[in-house]
mmCIF file of C-alpha atoms and ligand atoms in Angstrom:
data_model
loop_
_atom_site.group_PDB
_atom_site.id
_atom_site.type_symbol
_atom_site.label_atom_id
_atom_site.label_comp_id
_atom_site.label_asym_id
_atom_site.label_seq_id
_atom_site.Cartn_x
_atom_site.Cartn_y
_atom_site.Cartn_z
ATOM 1 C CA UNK F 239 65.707 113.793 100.682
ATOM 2 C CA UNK F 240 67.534 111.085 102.809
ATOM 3 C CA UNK F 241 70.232 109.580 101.240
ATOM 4 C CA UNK F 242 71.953 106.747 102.503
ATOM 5 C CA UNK F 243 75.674 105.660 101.469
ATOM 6 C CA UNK F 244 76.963 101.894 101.427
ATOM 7 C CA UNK F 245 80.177 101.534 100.903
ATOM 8 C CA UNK F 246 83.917 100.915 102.424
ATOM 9 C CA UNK F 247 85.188 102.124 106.158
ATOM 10 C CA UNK F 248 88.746 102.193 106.494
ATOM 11 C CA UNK F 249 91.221 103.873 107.887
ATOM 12 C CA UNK F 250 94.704 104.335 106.229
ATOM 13 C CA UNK F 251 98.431 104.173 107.769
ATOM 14 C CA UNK F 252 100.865 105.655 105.796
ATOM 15 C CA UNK F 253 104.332 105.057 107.022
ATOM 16 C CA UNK F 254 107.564 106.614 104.879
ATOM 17 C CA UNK F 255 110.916 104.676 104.631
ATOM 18 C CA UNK F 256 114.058 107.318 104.692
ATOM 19 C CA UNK F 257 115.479 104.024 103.045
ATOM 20 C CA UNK F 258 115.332 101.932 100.325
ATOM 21 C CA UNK F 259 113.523 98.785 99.873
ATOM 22 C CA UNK F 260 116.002 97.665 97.616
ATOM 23 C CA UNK F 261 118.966 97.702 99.818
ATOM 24 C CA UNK F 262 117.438 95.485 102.283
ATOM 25 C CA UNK F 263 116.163 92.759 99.835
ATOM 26 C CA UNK F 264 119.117 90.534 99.462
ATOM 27 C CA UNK F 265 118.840 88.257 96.258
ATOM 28 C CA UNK F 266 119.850 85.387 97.435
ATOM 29 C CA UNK F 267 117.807 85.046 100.763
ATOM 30 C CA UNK F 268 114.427 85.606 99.215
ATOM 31 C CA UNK F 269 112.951 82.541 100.265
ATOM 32 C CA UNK F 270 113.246 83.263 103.864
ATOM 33 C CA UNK F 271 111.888 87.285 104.132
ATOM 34 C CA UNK F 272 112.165 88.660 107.484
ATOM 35 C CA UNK F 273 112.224 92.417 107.758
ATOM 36 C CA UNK F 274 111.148 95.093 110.209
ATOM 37 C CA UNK F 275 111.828 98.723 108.749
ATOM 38 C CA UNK F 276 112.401 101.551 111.080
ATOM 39 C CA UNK F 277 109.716 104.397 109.546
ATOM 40 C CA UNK F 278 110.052 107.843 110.406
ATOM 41 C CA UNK F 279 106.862 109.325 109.980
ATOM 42 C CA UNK F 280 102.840 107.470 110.817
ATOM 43 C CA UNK F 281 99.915 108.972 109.291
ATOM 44 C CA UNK F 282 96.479 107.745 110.143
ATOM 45 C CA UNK F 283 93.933 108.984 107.773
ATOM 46 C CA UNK F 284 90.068 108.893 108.066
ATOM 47 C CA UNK F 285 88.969 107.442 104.398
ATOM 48 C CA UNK F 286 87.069 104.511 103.050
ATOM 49 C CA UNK F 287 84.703 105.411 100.192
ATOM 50 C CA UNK F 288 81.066 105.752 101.781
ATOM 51 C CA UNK F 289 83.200 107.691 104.999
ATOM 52 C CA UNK F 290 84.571 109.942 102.705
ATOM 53 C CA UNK F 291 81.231 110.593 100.629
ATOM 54 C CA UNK F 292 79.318 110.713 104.189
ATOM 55 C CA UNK F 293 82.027 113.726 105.242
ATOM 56 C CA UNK F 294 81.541 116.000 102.467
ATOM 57 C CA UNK F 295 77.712 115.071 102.601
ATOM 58 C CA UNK F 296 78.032 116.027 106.495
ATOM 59 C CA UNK F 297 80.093 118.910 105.748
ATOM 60 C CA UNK F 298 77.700 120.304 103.391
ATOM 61 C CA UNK F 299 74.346 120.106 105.938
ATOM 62 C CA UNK F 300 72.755 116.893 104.864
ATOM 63 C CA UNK F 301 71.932 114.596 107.565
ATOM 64 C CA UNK F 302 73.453 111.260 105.259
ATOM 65 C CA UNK F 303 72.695 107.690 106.522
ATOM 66 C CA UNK F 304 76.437 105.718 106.486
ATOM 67 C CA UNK F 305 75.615 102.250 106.049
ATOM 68 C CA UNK F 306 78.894 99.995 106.180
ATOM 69 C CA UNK F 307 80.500 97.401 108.768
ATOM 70 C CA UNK F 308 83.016 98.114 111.477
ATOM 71 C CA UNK F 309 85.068 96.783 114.331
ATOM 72 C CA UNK F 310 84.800 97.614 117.410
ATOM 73 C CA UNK F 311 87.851 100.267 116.664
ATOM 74 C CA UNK F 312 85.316 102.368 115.409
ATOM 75 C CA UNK F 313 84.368 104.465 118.595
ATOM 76 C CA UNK F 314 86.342 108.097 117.596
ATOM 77 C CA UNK F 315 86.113 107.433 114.183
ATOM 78 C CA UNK F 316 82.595 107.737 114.613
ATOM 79 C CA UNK F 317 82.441 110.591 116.874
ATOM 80 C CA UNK F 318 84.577 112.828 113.889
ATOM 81 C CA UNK F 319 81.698 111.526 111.418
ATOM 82 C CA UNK F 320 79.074 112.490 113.794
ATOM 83 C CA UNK F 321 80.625 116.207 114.546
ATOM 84 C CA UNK F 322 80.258 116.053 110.959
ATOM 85 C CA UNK F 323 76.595 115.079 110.116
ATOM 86 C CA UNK F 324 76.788 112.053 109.527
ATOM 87 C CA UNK F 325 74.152 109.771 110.734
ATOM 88 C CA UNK F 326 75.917 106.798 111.807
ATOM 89 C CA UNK F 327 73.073 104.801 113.012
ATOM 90 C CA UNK F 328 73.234 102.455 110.223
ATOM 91 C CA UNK F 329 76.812 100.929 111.173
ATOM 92 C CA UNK F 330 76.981 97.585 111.553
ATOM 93 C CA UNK F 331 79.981 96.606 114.571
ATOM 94 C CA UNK F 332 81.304 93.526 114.402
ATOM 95 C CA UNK F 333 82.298 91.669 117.529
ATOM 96 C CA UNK F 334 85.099 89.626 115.486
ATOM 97 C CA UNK F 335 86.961 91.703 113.381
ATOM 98 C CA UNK F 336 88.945 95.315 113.524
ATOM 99 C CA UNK F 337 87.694 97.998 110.959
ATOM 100 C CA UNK F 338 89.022 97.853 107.357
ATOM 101 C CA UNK F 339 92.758 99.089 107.603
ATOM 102 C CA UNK F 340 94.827 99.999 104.460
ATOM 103 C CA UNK F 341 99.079 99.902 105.530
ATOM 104 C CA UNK F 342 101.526 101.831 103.096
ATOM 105 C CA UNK F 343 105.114 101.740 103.805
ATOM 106 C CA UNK F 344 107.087 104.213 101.313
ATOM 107 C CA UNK F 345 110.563 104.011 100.472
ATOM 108 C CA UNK F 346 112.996 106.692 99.254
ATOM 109 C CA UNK F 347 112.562 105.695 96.048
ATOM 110 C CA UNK F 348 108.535 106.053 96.344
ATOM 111 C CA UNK F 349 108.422 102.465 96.139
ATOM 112 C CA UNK F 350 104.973 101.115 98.335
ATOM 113 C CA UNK F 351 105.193 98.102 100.291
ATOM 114 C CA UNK F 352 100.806 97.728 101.500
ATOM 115 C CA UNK F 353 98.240 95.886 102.569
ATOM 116 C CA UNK F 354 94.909 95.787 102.936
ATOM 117 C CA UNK F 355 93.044 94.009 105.664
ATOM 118 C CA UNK F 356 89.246 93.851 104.755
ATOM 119 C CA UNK F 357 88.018 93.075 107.966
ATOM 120 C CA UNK F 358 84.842 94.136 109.062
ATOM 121 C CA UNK F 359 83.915 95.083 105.881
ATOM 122 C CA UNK F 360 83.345 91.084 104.889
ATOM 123 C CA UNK F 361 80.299 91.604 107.402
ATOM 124 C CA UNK F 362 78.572 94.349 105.709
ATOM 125 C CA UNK F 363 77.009 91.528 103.230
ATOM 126 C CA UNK F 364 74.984 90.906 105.881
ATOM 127 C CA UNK F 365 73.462 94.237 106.323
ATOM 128 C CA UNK F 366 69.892 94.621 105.316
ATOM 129 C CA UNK F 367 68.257 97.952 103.844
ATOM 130 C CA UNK F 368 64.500 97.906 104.754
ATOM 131 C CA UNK F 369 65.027 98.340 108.567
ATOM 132 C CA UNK F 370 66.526 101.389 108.113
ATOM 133 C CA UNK F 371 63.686 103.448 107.427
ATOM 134 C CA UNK F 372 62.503 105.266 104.675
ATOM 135 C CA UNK F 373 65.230 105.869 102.476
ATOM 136 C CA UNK F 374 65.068 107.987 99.291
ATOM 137 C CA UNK F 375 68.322 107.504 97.584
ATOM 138 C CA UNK F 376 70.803 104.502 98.045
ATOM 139 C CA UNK F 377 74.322 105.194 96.974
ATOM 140 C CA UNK F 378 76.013 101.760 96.050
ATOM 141 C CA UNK F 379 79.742 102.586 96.734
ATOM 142 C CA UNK F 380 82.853 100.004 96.768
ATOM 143 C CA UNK F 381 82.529 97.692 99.254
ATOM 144 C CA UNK F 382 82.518 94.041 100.291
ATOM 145 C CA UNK F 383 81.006 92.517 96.367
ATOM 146 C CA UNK F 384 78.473 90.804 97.803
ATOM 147 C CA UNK F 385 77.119 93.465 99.982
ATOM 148 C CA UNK F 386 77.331 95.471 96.719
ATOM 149 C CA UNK F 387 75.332 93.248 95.026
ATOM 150 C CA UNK F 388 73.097 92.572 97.647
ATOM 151 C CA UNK F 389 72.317 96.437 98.434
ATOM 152 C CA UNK F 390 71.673 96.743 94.476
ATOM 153 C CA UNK F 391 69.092 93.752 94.529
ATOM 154 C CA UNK F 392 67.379 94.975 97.598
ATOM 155 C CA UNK F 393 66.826 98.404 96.331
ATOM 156 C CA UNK F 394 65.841 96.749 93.091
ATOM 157 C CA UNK F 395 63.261 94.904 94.425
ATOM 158 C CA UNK F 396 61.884 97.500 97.028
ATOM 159 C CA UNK F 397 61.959 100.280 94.015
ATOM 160 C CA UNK F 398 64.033 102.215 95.995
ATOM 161 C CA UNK F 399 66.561 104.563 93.360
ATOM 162 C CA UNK F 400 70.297 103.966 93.916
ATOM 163 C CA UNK F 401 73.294 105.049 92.510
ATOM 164 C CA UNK F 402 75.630 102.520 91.359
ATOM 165 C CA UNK F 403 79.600 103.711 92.225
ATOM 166 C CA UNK F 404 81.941 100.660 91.617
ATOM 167 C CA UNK F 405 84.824 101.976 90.744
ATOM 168 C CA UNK F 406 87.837 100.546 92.324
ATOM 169 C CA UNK F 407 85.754 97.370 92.996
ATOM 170 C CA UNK F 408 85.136 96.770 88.739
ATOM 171 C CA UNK F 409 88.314 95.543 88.783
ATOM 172 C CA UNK F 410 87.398 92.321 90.420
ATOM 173 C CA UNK F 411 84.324 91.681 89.115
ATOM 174 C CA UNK F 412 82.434 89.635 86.176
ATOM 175 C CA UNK F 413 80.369 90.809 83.417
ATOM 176 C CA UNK F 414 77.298 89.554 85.433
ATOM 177 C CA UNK F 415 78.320 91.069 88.447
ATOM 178 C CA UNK F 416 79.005 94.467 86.654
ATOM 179 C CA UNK F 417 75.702 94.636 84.849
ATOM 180 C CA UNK F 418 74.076 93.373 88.110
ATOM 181 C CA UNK F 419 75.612 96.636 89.703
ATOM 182 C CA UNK F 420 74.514 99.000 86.691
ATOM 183 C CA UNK F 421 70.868 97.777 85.468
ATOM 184 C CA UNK F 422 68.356 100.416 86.784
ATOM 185 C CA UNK F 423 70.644 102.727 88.746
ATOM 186 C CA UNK F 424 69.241 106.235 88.881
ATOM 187 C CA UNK F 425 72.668 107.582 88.485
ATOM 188 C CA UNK F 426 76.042 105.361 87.217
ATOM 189 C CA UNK F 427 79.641 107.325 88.707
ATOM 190 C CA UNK F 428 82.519 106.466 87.187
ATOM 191 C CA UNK F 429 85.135 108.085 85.935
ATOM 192 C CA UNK F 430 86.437 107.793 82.329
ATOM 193 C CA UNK F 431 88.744 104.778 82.926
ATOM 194 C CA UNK F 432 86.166 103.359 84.838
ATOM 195 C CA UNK F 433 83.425 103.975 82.111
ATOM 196 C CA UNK F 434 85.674 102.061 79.831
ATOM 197 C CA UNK F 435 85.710 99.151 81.906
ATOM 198 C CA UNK F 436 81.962 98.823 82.758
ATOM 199 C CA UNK F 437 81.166 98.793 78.671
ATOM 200 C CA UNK F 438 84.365 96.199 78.542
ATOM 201 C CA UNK F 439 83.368 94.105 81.090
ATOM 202 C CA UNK F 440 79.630 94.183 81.323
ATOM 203 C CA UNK F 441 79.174 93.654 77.162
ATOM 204 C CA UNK F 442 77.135 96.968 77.110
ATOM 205 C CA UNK F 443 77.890 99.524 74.404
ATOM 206 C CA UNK F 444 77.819 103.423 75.653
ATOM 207 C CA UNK F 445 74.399 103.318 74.149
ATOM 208 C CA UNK F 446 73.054 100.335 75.883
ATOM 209 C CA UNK F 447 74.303 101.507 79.264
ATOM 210 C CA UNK F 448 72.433 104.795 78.639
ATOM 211 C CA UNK F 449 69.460 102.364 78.172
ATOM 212 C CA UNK F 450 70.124 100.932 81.740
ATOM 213 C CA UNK F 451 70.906 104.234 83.846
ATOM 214 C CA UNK F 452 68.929 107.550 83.909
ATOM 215 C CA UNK F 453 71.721 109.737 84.222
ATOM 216 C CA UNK F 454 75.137 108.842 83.923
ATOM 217 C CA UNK F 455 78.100 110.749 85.451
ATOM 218 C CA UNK F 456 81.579 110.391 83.976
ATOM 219 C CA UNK F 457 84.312 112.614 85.843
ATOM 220 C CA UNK F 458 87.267 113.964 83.640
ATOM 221 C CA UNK F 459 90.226 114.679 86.054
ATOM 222 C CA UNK F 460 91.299 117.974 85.341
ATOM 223 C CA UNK F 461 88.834 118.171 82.583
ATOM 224 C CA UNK F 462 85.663 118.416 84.629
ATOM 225 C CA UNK F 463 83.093 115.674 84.119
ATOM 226 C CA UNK F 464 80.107 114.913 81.183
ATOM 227 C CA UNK F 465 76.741 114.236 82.382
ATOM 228 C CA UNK F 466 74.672 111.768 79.650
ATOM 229 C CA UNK F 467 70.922 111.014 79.383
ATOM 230 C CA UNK F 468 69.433 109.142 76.959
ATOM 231 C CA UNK F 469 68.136 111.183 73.914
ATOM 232 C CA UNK F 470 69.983 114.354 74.900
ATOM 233 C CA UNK F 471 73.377 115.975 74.310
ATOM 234 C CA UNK F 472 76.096 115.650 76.901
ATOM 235 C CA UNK F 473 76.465 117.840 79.453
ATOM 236 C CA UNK F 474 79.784 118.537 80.078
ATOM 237 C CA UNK F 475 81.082 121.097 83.083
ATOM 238 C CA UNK F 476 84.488 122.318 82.985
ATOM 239 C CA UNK F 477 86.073 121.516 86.303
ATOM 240 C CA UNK F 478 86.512 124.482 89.047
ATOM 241 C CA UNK F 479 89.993 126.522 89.086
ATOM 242 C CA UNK F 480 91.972 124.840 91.972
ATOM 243 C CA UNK F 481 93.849 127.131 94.296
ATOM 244 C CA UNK F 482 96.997 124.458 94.757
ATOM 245 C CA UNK F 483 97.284 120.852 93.819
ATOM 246 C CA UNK F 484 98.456 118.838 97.365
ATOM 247 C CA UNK F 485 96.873 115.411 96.651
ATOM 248 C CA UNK F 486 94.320 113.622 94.922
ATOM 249 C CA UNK F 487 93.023 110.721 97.132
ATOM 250 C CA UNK F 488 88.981 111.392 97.845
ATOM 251 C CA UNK F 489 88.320 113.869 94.896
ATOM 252 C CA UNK F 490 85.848 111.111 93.256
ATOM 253 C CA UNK F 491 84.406 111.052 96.374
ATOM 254 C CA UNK F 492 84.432 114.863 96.859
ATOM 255 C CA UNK F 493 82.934 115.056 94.165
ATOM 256 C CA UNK F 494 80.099 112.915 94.515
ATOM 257 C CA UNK F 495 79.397 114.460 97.839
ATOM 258 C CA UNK F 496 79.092 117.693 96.035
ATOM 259 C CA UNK F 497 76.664 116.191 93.032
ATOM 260 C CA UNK F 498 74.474 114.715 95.482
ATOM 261 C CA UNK F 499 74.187 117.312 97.816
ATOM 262 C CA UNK F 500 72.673 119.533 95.089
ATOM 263 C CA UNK F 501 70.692 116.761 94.203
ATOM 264 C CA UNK F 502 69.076 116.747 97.234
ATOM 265 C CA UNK F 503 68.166 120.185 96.963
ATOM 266 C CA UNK F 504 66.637 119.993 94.107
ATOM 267 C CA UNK F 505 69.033 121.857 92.000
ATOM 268 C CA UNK F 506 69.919 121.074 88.261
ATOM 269 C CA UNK F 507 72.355 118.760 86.797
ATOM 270 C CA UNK F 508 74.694 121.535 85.787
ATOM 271 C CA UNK F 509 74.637 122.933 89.401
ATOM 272 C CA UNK F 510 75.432 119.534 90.895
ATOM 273 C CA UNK F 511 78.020 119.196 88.778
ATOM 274 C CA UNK F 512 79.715 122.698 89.435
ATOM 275 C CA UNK F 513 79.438 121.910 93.168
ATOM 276 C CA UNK F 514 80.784 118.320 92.821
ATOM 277 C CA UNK F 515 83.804 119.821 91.047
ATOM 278 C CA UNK F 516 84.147 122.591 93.491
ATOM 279 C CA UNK F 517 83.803 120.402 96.933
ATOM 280 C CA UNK F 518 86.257 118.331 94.285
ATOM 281 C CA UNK F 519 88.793 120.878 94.305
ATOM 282 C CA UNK F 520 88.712 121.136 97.808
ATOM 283 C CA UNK F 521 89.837 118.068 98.274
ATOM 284 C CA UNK F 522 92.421 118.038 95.970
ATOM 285 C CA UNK F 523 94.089 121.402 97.801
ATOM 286 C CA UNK F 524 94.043 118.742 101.146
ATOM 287 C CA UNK F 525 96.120 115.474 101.778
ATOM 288 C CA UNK F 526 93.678 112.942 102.894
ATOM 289 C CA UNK F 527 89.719 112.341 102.128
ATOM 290 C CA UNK F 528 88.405 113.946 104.907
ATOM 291 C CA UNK F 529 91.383 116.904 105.557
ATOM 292 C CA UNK F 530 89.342 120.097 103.565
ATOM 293 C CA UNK F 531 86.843 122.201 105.037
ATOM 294 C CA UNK F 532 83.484 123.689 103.533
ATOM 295 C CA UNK F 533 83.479 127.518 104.828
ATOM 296 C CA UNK F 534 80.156 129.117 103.494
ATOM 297 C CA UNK F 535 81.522 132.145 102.487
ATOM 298 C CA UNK F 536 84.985 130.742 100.554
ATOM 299 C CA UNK F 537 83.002 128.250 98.670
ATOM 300 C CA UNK F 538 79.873 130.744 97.716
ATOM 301 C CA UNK F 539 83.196 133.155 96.876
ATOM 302 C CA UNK F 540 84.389 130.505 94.770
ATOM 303 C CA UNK F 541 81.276 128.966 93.160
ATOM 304 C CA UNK F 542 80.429 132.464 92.206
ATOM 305 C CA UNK F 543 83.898 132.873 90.562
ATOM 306 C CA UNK F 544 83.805 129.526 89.037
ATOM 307 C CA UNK F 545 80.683 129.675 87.578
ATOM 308 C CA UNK F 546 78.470 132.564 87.943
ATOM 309 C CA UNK F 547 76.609 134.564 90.615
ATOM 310 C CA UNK F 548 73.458 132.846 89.655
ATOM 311 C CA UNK F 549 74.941 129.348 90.737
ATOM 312 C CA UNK F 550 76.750 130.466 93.995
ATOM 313 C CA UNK F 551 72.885 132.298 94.861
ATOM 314 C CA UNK F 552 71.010 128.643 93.984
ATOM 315 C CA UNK F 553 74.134 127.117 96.348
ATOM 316 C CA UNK F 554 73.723 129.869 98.960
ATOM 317 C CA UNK F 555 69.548 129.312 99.437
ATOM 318 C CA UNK F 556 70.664 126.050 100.825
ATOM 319 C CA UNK F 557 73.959 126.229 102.359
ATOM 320 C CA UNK F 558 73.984 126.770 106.359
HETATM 321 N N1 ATP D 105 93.447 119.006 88.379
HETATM 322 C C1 ATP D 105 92.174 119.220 88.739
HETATM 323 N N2 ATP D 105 91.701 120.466 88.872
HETATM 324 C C2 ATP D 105 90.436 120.692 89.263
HETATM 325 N N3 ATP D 105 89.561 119.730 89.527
HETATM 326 C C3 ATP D 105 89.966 118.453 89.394
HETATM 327 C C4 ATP D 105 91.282 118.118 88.994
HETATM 328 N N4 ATP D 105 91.394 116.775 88.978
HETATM 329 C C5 ATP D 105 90.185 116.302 89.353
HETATM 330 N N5 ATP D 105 89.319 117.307 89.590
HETATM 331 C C6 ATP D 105 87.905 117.191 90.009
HETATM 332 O O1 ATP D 105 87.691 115.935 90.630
HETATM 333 C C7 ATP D 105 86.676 115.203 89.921
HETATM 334 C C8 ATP D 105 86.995 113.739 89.997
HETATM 335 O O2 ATP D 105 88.265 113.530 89.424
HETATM 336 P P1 ATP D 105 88.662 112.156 88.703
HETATM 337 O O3 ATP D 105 87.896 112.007 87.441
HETATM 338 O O4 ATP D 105 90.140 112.149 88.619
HETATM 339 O O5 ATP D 105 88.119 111.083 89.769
HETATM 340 P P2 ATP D 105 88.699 109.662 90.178
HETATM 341 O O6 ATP D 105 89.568 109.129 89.087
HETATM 342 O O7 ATP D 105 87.525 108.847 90.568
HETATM 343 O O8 ATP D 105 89.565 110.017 91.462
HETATM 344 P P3 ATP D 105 89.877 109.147 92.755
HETATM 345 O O9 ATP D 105 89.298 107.783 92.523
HETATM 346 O O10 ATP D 105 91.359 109.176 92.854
HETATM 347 O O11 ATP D 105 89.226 109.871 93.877
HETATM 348 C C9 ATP D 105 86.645 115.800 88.555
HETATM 349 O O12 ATP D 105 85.381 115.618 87.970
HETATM 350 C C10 ATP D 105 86.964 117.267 88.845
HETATM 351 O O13 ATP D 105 85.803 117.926 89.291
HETATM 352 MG MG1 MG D 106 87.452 107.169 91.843
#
C-alpha cells in the first residue's frame, strides 16, 4: 500500500531567555519596540506535520511518499528523512522562499515570544497529485488551506481514498472549508477538541459526520483514542503505559504514523490503534517530533506488554 502524506515542513528554533520579557518591556516606550535578547540555549528541531508522520512511517519500514513544499534549505533535512524511509521525491523546492520556520523565544517566566514564517509552504497549493504515480492512500495533513483543499478535491475527483487531518489548521477555517476537508475521507483524525470543532464549525452533528467518513479516529490524550463507524459501537483502546513523560509535541502525529502503518499491513482497527498509541508513547518519552527511535525488539517487548502476545506477533510478521 503506498501512502502518500501532504502536509506542513518546518523546522522549529527554540531559543530560552534566562530573563524576563517583562523587565525589558518598558510601559511607556511601547510605541517604538526595539529589542535584541541575548538567548542562552538554540534548538533546531526537525517537525512539520506530514515530516513528522513521514518519520515514524519511515521508521516503521514503509516506503511513505512526503508531498509538501520547501526552500532550497531543505538539502540535510532531506537526507535525515531519506536515512529514514521516506520517499522524498514528491517535494516541491521553491526557488523564492526558505522552508517553513517556526521561532520560540522563552523567558524565565515560560512566557513565548514566536513566529511563524510560512514560506515555502504557500507553494505547495500548487502541487498536483496525479503525476505522482499510483497512490493508494492520501493523507490530508495541515498545510497551506488551499493546498488542503485542493489535495482533498483532487483525490475526490480521481477516487483516490484520503484521510482528512486538519487539526491545527480548523482553527482558521469556514464551515465550507471544513466540510470540504471532511466529506468522503476514508478516515477523519482529530482529536477530541478537534472533533468538537469540526461538528461546531462544519454544522454536522456526530451522526452526520459518521455519514461523511468511513472510519473516524478521535485520540484521547492520556485516555487512548475511540475509533467510530457508522452502525457499530465505538471502539475505544486504552492508551499504552508510557515509560516517562518528557514532551508532547508530535504524539498526534506519532500516532497516526503508528495507525497507518498497521493499516497498511492489513491489520485490524484495534491493532492500528494499539500501535498508534505505542509509536505515540514513544514520542511522548522524546523532546521533539522526530527525537524517538523504533527498536524491533523494545517495541514488540512493549506491544506485547501493552496489549497481548497476539498483537506484538501480528506487529512482529511485519516489522523489519
Ligand atoms: N499521557 C499519555 N500517556 C500515554 N499515551 C498518551 C498520553 N498522552 C497522549 N498519548 C497518546 O498520544 C495520542 C495522541 O494524543 P492527543 O489526543 O493528545 O493528540 P493531540 O492533541 O493531537 O496532540 P498534538 O497535536 O500535541 O500532537 C493518544 O491517542 C495516545 O495514544
Ligand atoms: Mg494534534
Amino acid at each position: 500500500m503506498r501512502i502518500a502524506v501532504t502536509g506542513s515542513i518546518a523546522t522549529d528554533h527554540l531559543m530560552t531567555f534566562p530573563g524576563r520579557f517583562s523587565d525589558q518591556l518598558l510601559p511607556d516606550q511601547l510605541q517604538q519596540v526595539s529589542l535584541s535578547f541575548l538567548v542562552d540555549e538554540l534548538e533546531i528541531r526537525r517537525g512539520g506535520i506530514a515530516a513528522n508522520i513521514s518519520f515514524g512511517l519511515g521508521c516503521l519500514g514503509l516506503s511513505p511518499l512526503l508531498v509538501g513544499a520547501v526552500g532550497t534549505d531543505f538539502a540535510d533535512y532531506r537526507a535525515w528523512l531519506e536515512r529514514h524511509g521516506v520517499d522524498c521525491s514528491g517535494v516541491h523546492i521553491s526557488e523564492l522562499r526558505h522552508t517553513a520556520r517556526f521561532m520560540c523565544t522563552t523567558d524565565a517566566d515560560h512566557n513565548q515570544m514566536a513566529s511563524f514564517y510560512a514560506g515555502a509552504m504557500s507553494e505547495a497549493r500548487n502541487i498536483e497529485l496525479a503525476p505522482l504515480g499510483e497512490i493508494d492512500l492520501v493523507v490530508v495533513s495541515p498545510n497551506d488551506p488551499e493546498a488542503m483543499v485542493r489535495h482533498t478535491e483532487e483525490c475526490r475527483a480521481r477516487g483516490v481514498a484520503f484521510a482528512a487531518d486538519p487539526s491545527q489548521q480548523l482553527a482558521r477555517m469556514d464551515g465550507a472549508e471544513v466540510r470540504s476537508l471532511i466529506g468522503g475521507a476514508a478516515y477523519l483524525f482529530t482529536n477530541e477538541y478537534e472533533k468538537a470543532l469540526c461538528e461546531q464549525k462544519s454544522g454536522w452533528s456526530d451522526a452526520e459526520i459518521l455519514d461523511q467518513v468511513e472510519i473516524r479516529v478521535t485520540t484521547l490524550g492520556p485516555k487512548g483514542v475511540v475509533i467510530d463507524r457508522k452502525g457499530e459501537p465505538g471502539l475505544h483502546v486504552p492508551a499504552a503505559p508510557e515509560v516517562r513523560k518528557v514532551e508532547p509535541t508530535g504524539v498526534g502525529d506519532a500516532f497516526r504514523a503508528g495507525f497507518l502503518a498497521a493499516v497498511a499491513w492489513g491489520l485490524d482497527l484495534e491493532r492500528a490503534a494499539q500501535l498508534g498509541n505505542l509509536v505515540a508513547a514513544h514520542a511522548l518519552e522524546t523532546a521533539g517530533g522526530q527525537e524517538y527511535r523504533l527498536e524491533r525488539e523494545t517495541l514488540l517487548t512493549r506491544m506485547g506488554q501493552a496489549y497481548g502476545s497476539a498483537a506484538a506477533d501480528e506487529v512482529a510478521a511485519h516489522l523489519r
